Coordinates of C-alpha atoms and ligand atoms in Angstrom, one line a residue:
X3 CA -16.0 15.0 6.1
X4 CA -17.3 13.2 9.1
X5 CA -18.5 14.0 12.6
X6 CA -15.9 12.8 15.2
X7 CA -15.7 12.4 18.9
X8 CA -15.6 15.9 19.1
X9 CA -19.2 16.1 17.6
X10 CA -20.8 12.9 20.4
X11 CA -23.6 14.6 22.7
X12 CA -22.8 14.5 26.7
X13 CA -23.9 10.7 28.6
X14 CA -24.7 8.6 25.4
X15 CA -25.2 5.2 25.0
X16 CA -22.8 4.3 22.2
X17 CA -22.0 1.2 20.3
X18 CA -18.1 0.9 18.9
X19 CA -16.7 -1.3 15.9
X20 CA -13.3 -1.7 17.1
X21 CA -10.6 -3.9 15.3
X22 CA -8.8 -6.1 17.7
X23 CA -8.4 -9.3 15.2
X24 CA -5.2 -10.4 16.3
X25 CA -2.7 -13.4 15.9
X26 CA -3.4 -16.2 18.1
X27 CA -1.2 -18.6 18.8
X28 CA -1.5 -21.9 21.4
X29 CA -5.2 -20.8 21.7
X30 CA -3.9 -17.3 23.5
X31 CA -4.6 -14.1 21.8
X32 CA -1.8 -12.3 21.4
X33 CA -1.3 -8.5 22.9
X34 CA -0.5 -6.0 20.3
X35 CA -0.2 -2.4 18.8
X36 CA -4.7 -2.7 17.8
X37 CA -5.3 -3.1 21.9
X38 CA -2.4 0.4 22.4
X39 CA -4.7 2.6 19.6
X40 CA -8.1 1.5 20.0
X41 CA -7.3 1.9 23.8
X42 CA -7.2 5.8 23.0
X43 CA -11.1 6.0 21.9
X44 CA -12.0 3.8 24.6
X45 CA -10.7 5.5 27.1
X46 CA -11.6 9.0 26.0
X47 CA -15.4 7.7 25.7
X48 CA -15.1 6.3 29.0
X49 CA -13.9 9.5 31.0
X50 CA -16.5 11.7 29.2
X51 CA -19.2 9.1 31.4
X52 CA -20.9 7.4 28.3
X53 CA -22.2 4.0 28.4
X54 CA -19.4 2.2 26.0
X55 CA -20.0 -1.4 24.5
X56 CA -17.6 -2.8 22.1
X57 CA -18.4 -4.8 18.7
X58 CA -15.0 -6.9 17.4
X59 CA -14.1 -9.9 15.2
X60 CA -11.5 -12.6 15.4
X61 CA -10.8 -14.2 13.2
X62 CA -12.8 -16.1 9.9
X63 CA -15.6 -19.0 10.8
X64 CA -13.6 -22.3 10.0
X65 CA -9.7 -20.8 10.9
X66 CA -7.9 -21.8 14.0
X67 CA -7.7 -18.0 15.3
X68 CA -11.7 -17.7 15.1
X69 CA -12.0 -17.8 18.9
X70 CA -14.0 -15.8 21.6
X71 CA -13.2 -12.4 22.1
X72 CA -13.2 -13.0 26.3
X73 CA -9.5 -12.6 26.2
X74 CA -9.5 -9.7 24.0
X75 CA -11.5 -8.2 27.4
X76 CA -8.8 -8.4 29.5
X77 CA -6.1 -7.4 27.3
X78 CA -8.2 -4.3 26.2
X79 CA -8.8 -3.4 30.1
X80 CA -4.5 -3.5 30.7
X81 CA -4.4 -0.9 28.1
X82 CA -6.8 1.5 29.4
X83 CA -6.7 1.0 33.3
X84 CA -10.0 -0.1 34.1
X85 CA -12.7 -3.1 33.9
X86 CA -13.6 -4.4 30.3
X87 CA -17.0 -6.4 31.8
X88 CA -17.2 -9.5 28.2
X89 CA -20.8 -11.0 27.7
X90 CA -20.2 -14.4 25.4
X91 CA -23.5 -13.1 23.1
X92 CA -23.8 -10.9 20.5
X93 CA -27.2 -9.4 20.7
X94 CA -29.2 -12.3 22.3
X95 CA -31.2 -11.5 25.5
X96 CA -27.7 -11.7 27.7
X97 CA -26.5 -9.7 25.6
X98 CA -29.3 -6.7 26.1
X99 CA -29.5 -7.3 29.6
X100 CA -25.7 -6.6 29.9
X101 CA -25.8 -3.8 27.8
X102 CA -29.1 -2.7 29.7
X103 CA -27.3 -2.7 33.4
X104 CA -24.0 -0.4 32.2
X105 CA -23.6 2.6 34.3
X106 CA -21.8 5.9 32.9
X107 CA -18.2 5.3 32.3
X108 CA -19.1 1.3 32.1
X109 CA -17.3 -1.0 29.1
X110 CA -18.8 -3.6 28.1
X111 CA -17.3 -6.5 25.0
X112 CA -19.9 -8.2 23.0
X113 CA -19.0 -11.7 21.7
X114 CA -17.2 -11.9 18.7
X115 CA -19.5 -10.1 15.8
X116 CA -18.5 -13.1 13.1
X117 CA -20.1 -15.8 15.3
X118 CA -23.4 -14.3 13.8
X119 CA -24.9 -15.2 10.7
X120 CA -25.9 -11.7 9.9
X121 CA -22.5 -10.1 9.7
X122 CA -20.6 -11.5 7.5
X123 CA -22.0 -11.7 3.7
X124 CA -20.8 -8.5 2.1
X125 CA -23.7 -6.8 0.8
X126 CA -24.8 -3.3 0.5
X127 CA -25.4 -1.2 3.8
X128 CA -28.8 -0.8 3.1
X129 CA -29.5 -4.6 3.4
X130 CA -27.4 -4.6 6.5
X131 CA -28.7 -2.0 8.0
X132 CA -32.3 -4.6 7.5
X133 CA -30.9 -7.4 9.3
X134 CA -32.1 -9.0 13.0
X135 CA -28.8 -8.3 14.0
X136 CA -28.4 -4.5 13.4
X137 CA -32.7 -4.3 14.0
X138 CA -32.3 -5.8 16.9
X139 CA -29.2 -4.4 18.8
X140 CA -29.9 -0.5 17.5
X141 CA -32.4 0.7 19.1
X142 CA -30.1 0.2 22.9
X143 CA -27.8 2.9 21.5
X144 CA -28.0 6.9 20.6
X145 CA -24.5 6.6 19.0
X146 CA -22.8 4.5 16.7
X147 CA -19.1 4.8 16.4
X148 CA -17.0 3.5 13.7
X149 CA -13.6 3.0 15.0
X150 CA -12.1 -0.3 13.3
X151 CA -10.7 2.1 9.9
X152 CA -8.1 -1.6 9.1
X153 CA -11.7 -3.6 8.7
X154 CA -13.5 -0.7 7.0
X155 CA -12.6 -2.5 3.3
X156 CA -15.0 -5.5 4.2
X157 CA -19.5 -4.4 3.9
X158 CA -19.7 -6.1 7.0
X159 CA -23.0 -5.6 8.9
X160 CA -21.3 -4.3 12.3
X161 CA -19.0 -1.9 9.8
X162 CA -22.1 -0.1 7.6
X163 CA -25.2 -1.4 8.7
X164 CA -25.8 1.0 12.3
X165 CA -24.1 4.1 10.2
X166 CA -27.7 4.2 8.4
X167 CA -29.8 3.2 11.5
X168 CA -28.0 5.9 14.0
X169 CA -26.0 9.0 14.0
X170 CA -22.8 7.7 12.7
X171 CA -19.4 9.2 14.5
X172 CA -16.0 8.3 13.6
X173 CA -13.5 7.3 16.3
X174 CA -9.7 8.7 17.0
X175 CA -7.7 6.0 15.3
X176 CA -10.8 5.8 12.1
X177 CA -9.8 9.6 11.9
X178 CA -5.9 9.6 12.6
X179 CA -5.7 6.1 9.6
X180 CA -7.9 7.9 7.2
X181 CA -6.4 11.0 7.1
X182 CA -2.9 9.2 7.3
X183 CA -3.3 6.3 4.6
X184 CA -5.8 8.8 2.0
X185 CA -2.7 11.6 2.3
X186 CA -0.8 10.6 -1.4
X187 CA -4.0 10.0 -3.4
X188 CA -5.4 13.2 -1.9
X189 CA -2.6 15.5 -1.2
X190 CA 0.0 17.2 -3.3
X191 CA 3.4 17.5 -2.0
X192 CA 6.1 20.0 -2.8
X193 CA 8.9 17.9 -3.2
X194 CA 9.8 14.4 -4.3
X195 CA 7.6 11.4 -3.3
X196 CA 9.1 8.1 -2.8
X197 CA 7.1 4.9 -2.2
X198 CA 8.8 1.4 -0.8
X199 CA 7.4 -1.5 -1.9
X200 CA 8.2 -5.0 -0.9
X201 CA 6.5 -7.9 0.6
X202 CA 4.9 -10.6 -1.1
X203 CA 2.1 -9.7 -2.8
X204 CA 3.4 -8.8 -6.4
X205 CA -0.5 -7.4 -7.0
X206 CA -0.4 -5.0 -4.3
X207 CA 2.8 -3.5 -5.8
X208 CA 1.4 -3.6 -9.0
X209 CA -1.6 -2.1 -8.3
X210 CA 0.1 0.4 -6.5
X211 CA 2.4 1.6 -9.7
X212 CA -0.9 1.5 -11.6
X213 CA -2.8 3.7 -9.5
X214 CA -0.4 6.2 -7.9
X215 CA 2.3 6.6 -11.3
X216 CA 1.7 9.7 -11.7
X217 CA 1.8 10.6 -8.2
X218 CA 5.0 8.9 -7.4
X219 CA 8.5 9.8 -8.4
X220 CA 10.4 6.9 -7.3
X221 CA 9.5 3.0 -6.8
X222 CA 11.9 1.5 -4.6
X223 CA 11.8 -2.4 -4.8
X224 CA 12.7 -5.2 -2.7
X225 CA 11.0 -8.2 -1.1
X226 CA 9.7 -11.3 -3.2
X227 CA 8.1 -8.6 -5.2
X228 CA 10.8 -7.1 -6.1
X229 CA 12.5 -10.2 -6.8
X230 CA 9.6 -11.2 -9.7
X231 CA 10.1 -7.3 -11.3
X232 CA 14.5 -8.5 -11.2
X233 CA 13.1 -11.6 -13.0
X234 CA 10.6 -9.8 -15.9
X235 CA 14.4 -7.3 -16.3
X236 CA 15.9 -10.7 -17.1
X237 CA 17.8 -11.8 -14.2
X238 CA 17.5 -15.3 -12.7
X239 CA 15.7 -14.9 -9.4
X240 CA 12.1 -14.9 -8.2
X241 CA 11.5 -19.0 -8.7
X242 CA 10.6 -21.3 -7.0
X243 CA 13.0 -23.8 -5.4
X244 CA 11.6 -27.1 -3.9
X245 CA 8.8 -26.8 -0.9
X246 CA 8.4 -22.6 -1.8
X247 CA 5.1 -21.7 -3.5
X248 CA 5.9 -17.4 -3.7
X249 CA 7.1 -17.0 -7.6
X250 CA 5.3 -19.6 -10.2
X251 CA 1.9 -18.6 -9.5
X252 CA 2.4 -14.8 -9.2
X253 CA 5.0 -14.9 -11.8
X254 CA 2.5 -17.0 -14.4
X255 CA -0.7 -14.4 -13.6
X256 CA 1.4 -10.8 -13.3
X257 CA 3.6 -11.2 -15.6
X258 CA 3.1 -9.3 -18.8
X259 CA 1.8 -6.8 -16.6
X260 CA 5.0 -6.4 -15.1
X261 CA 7.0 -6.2 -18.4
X262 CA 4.7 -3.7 -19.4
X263 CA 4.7 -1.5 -15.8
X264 CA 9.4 -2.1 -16.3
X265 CA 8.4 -0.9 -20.4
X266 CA 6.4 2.7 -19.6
X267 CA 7.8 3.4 -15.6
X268 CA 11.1 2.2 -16.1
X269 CA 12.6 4.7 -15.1
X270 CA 10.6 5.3 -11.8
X271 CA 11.5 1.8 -10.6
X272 CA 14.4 1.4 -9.0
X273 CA 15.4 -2.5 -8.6
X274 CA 18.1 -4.3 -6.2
X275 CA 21.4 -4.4 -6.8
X276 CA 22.1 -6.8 -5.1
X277 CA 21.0 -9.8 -2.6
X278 CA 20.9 -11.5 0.4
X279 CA 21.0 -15.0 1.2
X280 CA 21.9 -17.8 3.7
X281 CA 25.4 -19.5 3.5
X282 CA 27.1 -22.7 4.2
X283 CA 27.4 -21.1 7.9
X284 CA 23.9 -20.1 8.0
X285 CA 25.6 -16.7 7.9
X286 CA 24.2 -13.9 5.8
X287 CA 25.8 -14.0 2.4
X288 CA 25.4 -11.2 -0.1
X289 CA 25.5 -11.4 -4.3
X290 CA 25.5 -8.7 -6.7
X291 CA 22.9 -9.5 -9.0
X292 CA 24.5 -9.1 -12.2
X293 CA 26.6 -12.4 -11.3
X294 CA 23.7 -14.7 -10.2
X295 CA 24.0 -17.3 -13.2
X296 CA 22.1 -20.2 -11.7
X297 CA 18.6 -20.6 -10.0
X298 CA 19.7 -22.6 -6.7
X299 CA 19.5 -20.6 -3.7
X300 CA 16.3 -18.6 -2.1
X301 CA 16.9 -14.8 -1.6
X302 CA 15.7 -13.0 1.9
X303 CA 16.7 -9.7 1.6
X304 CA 17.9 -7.0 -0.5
X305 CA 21.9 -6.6 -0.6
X306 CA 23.6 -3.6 1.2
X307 CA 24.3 -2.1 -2.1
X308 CA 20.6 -1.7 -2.6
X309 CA 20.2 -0.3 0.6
X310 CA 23.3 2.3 0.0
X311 CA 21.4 2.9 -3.0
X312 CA 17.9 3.6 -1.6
X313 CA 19.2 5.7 1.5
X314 CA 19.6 9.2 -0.6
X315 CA 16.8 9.1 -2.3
X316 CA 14.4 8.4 0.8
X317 CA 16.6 11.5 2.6
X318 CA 15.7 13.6 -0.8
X319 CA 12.2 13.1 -0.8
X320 CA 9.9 15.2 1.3
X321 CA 7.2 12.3 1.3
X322 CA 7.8 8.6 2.0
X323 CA 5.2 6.0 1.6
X324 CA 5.5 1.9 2.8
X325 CA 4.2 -1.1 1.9
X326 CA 5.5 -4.3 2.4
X327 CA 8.6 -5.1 3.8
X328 CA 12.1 -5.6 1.6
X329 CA 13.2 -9.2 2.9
X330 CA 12.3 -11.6 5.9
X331 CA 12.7 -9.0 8.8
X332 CA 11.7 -11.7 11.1
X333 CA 14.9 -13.1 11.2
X334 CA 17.6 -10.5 11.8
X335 CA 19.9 -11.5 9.6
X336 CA 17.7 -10.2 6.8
X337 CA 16.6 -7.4 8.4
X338 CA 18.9 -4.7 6.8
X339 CA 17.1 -3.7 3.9
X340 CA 13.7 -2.7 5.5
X341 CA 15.6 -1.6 8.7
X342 CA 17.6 0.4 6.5
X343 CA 14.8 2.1 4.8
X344 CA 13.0 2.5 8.3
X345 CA 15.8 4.1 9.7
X346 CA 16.6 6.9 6.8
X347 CA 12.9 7.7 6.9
X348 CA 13.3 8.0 10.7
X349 CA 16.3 10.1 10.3
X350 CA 15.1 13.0 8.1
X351 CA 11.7 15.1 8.5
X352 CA 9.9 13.8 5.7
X353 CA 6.3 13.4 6.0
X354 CA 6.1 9.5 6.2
X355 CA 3.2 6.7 6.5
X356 CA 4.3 3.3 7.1
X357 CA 1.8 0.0 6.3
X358 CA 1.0 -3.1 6.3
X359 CA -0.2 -5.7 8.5
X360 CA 4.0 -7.1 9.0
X361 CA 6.2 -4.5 8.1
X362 CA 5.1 -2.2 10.3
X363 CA 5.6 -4.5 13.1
X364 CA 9.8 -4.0 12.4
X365 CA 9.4 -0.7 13.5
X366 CA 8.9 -2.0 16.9
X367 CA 11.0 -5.2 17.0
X368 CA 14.1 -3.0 16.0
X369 CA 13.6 -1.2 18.6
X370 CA 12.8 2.1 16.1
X371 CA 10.1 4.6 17.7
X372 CA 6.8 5.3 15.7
X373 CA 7.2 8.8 16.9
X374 CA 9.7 9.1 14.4
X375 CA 7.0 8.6 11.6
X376 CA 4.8 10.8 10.4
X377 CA 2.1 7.6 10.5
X378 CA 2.2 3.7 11.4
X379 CA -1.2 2.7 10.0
X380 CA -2.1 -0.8 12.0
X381 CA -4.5 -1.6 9.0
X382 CA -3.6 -4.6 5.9
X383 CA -6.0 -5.0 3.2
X384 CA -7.8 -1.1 4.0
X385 CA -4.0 0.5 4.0
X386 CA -3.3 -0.9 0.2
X387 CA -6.9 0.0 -1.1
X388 CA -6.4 3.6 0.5
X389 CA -3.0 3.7 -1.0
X390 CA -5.1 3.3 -4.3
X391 CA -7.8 5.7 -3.4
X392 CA -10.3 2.7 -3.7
X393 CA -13.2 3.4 -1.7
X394 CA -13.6 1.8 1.9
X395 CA -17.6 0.6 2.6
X396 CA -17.4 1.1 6.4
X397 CA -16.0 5.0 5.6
X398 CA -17.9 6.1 2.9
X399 CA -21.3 5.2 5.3
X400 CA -19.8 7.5 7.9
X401 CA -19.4 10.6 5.3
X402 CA -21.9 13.7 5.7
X403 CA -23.1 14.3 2.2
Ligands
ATP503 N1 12.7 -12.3 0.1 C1 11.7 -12.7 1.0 N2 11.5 -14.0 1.3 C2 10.6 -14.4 2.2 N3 9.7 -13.5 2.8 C3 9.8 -12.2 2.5 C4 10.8 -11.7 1.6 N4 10.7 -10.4 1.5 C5 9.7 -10.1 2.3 N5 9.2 -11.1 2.9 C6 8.0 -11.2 3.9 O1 7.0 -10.4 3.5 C7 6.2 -10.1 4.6 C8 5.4 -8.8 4.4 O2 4.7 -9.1 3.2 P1 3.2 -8.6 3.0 O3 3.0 -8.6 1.5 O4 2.3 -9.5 3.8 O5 3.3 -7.1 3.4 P2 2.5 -6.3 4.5 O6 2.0 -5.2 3.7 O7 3.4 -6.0 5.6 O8 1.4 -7.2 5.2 P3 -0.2 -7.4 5.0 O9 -0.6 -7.1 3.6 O10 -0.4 -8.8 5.4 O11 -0.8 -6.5 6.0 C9 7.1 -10.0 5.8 O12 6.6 -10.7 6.9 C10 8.4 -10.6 5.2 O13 8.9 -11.7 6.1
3PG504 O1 -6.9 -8.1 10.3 C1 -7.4 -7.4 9.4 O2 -6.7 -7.1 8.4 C2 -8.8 -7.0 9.5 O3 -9.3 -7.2 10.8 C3 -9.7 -7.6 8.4 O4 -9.8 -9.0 8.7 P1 -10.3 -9.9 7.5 O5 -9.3 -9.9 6.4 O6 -10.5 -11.3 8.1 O7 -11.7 -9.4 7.1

């Protein structure tokens, strides 16, 4: 499929796209589960005595989190025990020099990729692969290593342009997220396969149901998602109240699609029962939702009913796939439905894959192990267009024909 770690000659000099784009908040990059995984190729590359340098991105030109990667430096060096030296240029003579003075078993972190023009217009590999920026930087390296699998959607110059200049290797968690997140478009499981799907993206879901139908036995819903397919079954949720902006929009643009996805997989999709919202106490309250009459309160969860509901059929299924969470896990009092899920799919053996940028990170603040997963893929945008079996520019440049 591709070569690997396994497949890197002895002492090389090797250039790595890692993914460490991370929330930043007060100006202070924020530590988090990117630094744990990517630490694993690092760290392997660095004991084996090869001369490692590090291509990332934070953030987009323009936003508040598009900042220099010097932090990200000294985060990434308390994850794998050892000096991460940062040079603030990309491929500028500081930068050569730097990468020219590394001994064996030196890191080194280049300056934030998107700070140079060249690398982010998507455009084919070929006419990446052309640019001053890959020309220039290439010909310091035997290896190029692709290990940034949750950027691999975007044709990014640092993500396919090296793959056609040198040999092209994949890195631990490229391989461990591709194999992972590919596994219910490519593989065919005995039993029943169950997918949860939440969030607030009603596209994702949909294009989800359109993609992996036939592949999918059960659709359990929840999240604002969910709360626009209640809506097209004629129940009064998923608007908007005053000062929210998740249902008109999404509604207006998805919705005959949705009528038509409840019409021919009806019985696939399996819808709340009931909700959750916030009282007169700023407790949780809960409503069943064949009595919600009137369009005057915001929902954050999915009820307990729902979740009593979903629990069997996640423990009947032999494959469980997430995306997106089932209400605003943030705050604990709507937490139940995607903790509930998470926790029957951590209670049974099912072969499991849990994605998405947010809902992943529940698995953590609830204090649940990802050990108890099959897979918890750090990646966003690549996780739903594997999901789909859409192509991924920064993988398909690493495949051996
Ligand atoms: N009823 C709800 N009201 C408000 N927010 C909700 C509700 N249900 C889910 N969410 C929010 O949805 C977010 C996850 O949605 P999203 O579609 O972004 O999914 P994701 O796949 O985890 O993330 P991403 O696509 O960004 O990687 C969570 O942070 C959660 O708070
Ligand atoms: O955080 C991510 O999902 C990836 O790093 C991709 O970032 P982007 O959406 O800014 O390209």
């Amino acid at each position: 499929m591709f070569n690997t770690l396994d497949d890197l000659d002895p002492e090389q000099r090797v250039l790595v796209r890692l993914d460490l784009n991370s929330p930043v908040e007060d100006g202070q990059v924020q530590d988090n589960r990117r630094f744990d995984r990517h630490a694993e190729t690092v760290r392997e590359l660095a004991d084996e005595g090869h001369r490692v340098v590090l291509m990332a991105h934070q953030g987009r030109p323009g936003g508040d989190d598009f900042v220099s990667l010097e932090q990200h430096a000294d985060i990434l060096s308390g994850h794998i025990d050892r000096e991460v030296q940062f040079v603030a240029d990309t491929y500028g003579d500081e930068a050569i020099e730097a990468i020219e003075s590394l001994d064996s078993g030196e890191v080194l972190l280049l300056e934030n990729v998107r700070m140079c023009d060249d690398e982010l217009p998507e455009e084919d590999p070929e006419v990446k692969a052309d640019t001053e920026f890959v020309q220039t930087l290439a010909p310091h390296f035997d290896a190029y290593i692709n290990d940034a699998y949750s950027a691999a959607h975007r044709s990014h110059a640092s993500l396919v342009g090296f793959a056609l200049e040198l040999p092209a290797f994949a890195g631990r968690v490229m391989e461990s997220e591709y194999q992972a997140n590919s596994s219910i478009a490519t593989r065919e499981f005995d039993g029943q396969v169950t997918m949860v799907v939440g969030g607030t993206k009603a596209t994702d879901v949909i294009d989800v149901m359109n993609n992996l139908g036939d592949k999918v036995d059960q659709f359990l819903l929840g999240g604002i998602a969910g709360e626009l397919f209640l809506r097209a079954a004629g129940n009064e949720v998923g608007y908007d109240l005053e000062g929210m902006d998740f249902f008109d929009d999404q509604w207006e643009a998805n919705r005959e699609t949705i009528e038509s996805l409840l019409d021919e997989r009806g019985d696939q999709i399996k819808l709340a029962v009931d909700l959750a919202y916030e009282d007169q106490t700023e407790e949780r309250g809960e409503i069943a939702v064949a009595n919600i009459t009137g369009k005057d309160r915001p929902y954050l969860d999915v009820g307990s009913m729902t979740v009593d509901q979903y629990d069997p059929i996640i423990r009947d299924s032999e494959a469980v796939f997430v995306k997106g969470a089932l209400g605003l896990f943030e705050d604990e009092r709507f937490s139940v439905g995607t903790v509930g899920v998470l926790e029957a799919i951590a209670q049974t053996d099912c072969f499991s894959v849990v994605g998405g940028g947010d809902t992943s990170r529940a698995i953590e603040m609830y204090g649940m192990s990802e050990d108890d997963f099959g897979h918890v893929s750090i990646a966003g945008g690549a996780y739903i267009r594997a999901l789909t079996g859409a192509p991924l520019a920064g993988v398909e440049v690493l495949k051996q024909d």
